[in-house]
Amino acid sequence: MTGVQTCALPISGLISIKNDNIPLSQEELKYIFPDDNLRSVVKDYFSHEDITISKLNNLEGEFYASNEDIKDLTGISTLKSIDKFVFWNNEISSLPPEITTLNKIKY
């Protein structure tokens, strides 16, 4: 299995991809971010470019997703370099355990 790397995601299992720089399919994005509205906001951050695990992991700064009707934050751990999350006026009732893996959060 040369050239194949398995990327372990603590959210809900394993996704096998060739490497962290291969564009993710819509199905893979849906698997990582099951909430349609959260996935839509993530996609907006990468408008007009492919989304890869590497790009998700390296997205920096503030992640603004207010008034988006987000209910589920599953997949948030892939946004490892975000230091501020803004989720005002959403439908989030609980935080997924994976949020504890984000060590750069300031706000």
Short mmCIF file of C-alpha atoms in Angstrom, two decimals:
data_model
loop_
_atom_site.label_atom_id
_atom_site.label_comp_id
_atom_site.label_asym_id
_atom_site.label_seq_id
_atom_site.Cartn_x
_atom_site.Cartn_y
_atom_site.Cartn_z
CA MET A 1 0.00 0.00 0.00
CA THR A 2 2.54 2.56 -1.04
CA GLY A 3 1.37 6.16 -1.06
CA VAL A 4 -1.81 5.51 0.90
CA GLN A 5 -2.22 7.25 4.21
CA THR A 6 -5.11 6.73 6.60
CA CYS A 7 -6.25 9.89 8.29
CA ALA A 8 -7.80 9.14 11.67
CA LEU A 9 -10.58 11.53 12.57
CA PRO A 10 -11.75 11.36 16.16
CA ILE A 11 -15.24 12.39 15.09
CA SER A 12 -16.65 9.19 13.75
CA GLY A 13 -14.09 6.80 12.36
CA LEU A 14 -11.54 6.63 9.61
CA ILE A 15 -11.44 8.12 6.17
CA SER A 16 -8.88 6.60 3.83
CA ILE A 17 -7.39 9.08 1.44
CA LYS A 18 -4.22 9.08 -0.65
CA ASN A 19 -2.82 12.01 1.35
CA ASP A 20 -3.94 15.13 3.18
CA ASN A 21 -3.69 17.23 0.00
CA ILE A 22 -6.15 15.25 -2.15
CA PRO A 23 -9.46 17.14 -2.62
CA LEU A 24 -12.30 15.73 -0.54
CA SER A 25 -15.44 14.54 -2.30
CA GLN A 26 -18.88 15.81 -1.33
CA GLU A 27 -19.52 12.48 0.40
CA GLU A 28 -16.33 12.79 2.45
CA LEU A 29 -17.26 16.34 3.46
CA LYS A 30 -20.71 15.10 4.45
CA TYR A 31 -19.09 12.35 6.53
CA ILE A 32 -16.80 14.85 8.30
CA PHE A 33 -19.48 17.55 8.74
CA PRO A 34 -22.89 15.81 8.95
CA ASP A 35 -24.71 19.09 9.68
CA ASP A 36 -25.65 20.57 6.29
CA ASN A 37 -25.44 24.14 7.55
CA LEU A 38 -22.01 23.76 9.20
CA ARG A 39 -20.74 22.05 6.05
CA SER A 40 -22.07 24.94 3.96
CA VAL A 41 -20.21 27.51 6.09
CA VAL A 42 -17.00 25.46 5.84
CA LYS A 43 -17.39 25.34 2.05
CA ASP A 44 -17.84 29.13 1.98
CA TYR A 45 -14.40 29.51 3.54
CA PHE A 46 -12.98 27.68 0.53
CA SER A 47 -15.07 29.15 -2.26
CA HIS A 48 -13.60 28.47 -5.68
CA GLU A 49 -10.99 26.02 -4.39
CA ASP A 50 -10.84 22.35 -3.48
CA ILE A 51 -11.11 21.40 0.19
CA THR A 52 -8.49 19.05 1.59
CA ILE A 53 -7.79 17.71 5.07
CA SER A 54 -4.62 19.80 5.08
CA LYS A 55 -6.55 22.99 4.26
CA LEU A 56 -9.14 22.24 6.94
CA ASN A 57 -6.40 21.62 9.51
CA ASN A 58 -4.58 24.83 8.58
CA LEU A 59 -7.50 27.26 8.32
CA GLU A 60 -6.60 30.04 10.78
CA GLY A 61 -8.19 32.97 12.54
CA GLU A 62 -11.84 33.42 13.36
CA PHE A 63 -14.50 30.99 12.18
CA TYR A 64 -17.70 33.00 11.96
CA ALA A 65 -20.95 31.04 11.64
CA SER A 66 -23.70 33.04 13.31
CA ASN A 67 -27.35 32.80 12.29
CA GLU A 68 -26.74 29.68 10.19
CA ASP A 69 -29.20 27.28 11.89
CA ILE A 70 -26.33 24.93 12.83
CA LYS A 71 -27.39 22.13 15.17
CA ASP A 72 -24.39 19.77 15.20
CA LEU A 73 -20.71 20.70 15.50
CA THR A 74 -19.43 17.23 14.61
CA GLY A 75 -16.29 17.65 12.53
CA ILE A 76 -15.14 20.80 14.29
CA SER A 77 -11.90 19.04 15.33
CA THR A 78 -10.69 19.17 11.73
CA LEU A 79 -10.44 22.96 12.10
CA LYS A 80 -7.35 22.61 14.29
CA SER A 81 -5.83 26.05 13.69
CA ILE A 82 -8.94 28.18 14.32
CA ASP A 83 -8.50 30.24 17.48
CA LYS A 84 -11.96 31.89 17.62
CA PHE A 85 -15.32 30.33 16.90
CA VAL A 86 -18.44 32.49 16.70
CA PHE A 87 -21.70 30.54 16.67
CA TRP A 88 -24.26 33.11 17.88
CA ASN A 89 -27.94 32.40 17.18
CA ASN A 90 -27.73 28.77 16.10
CA GLU A 91 -29.52 25.66 17.35
CA ILE A 92 -26.52 24.02 19.06
CA SER A 93 -27.63 22.15 22.17
CA SER A 94 -24.40 20.35 23.05
CA LEU A 95 -20.71 20.32 22.21
CA PRO A 96 -19.17 17.18 20.74
CA PRO A 97 -16.39 15.56 22.82
CA GLU A 98 -13.95 16.15 19.96
CA ILE A 99 -13.95 19.87 20.81
CA THR A 100 -11.50 19.13 23.62
CA THR A 101 -8.83 18.33 21.01
CA LEU A 102 -8.80 21.95 19.81
CA ASN A 103 -5.98 23.49 21.80
CA LYS A 104 -5.74 26.84 20.00
CA ILE A 105 -9.19 28.12 20.95
CA LYS A 106 -9.14 31.53 22.62
CA TYR A 107 -12.82 32.40 22.10
#
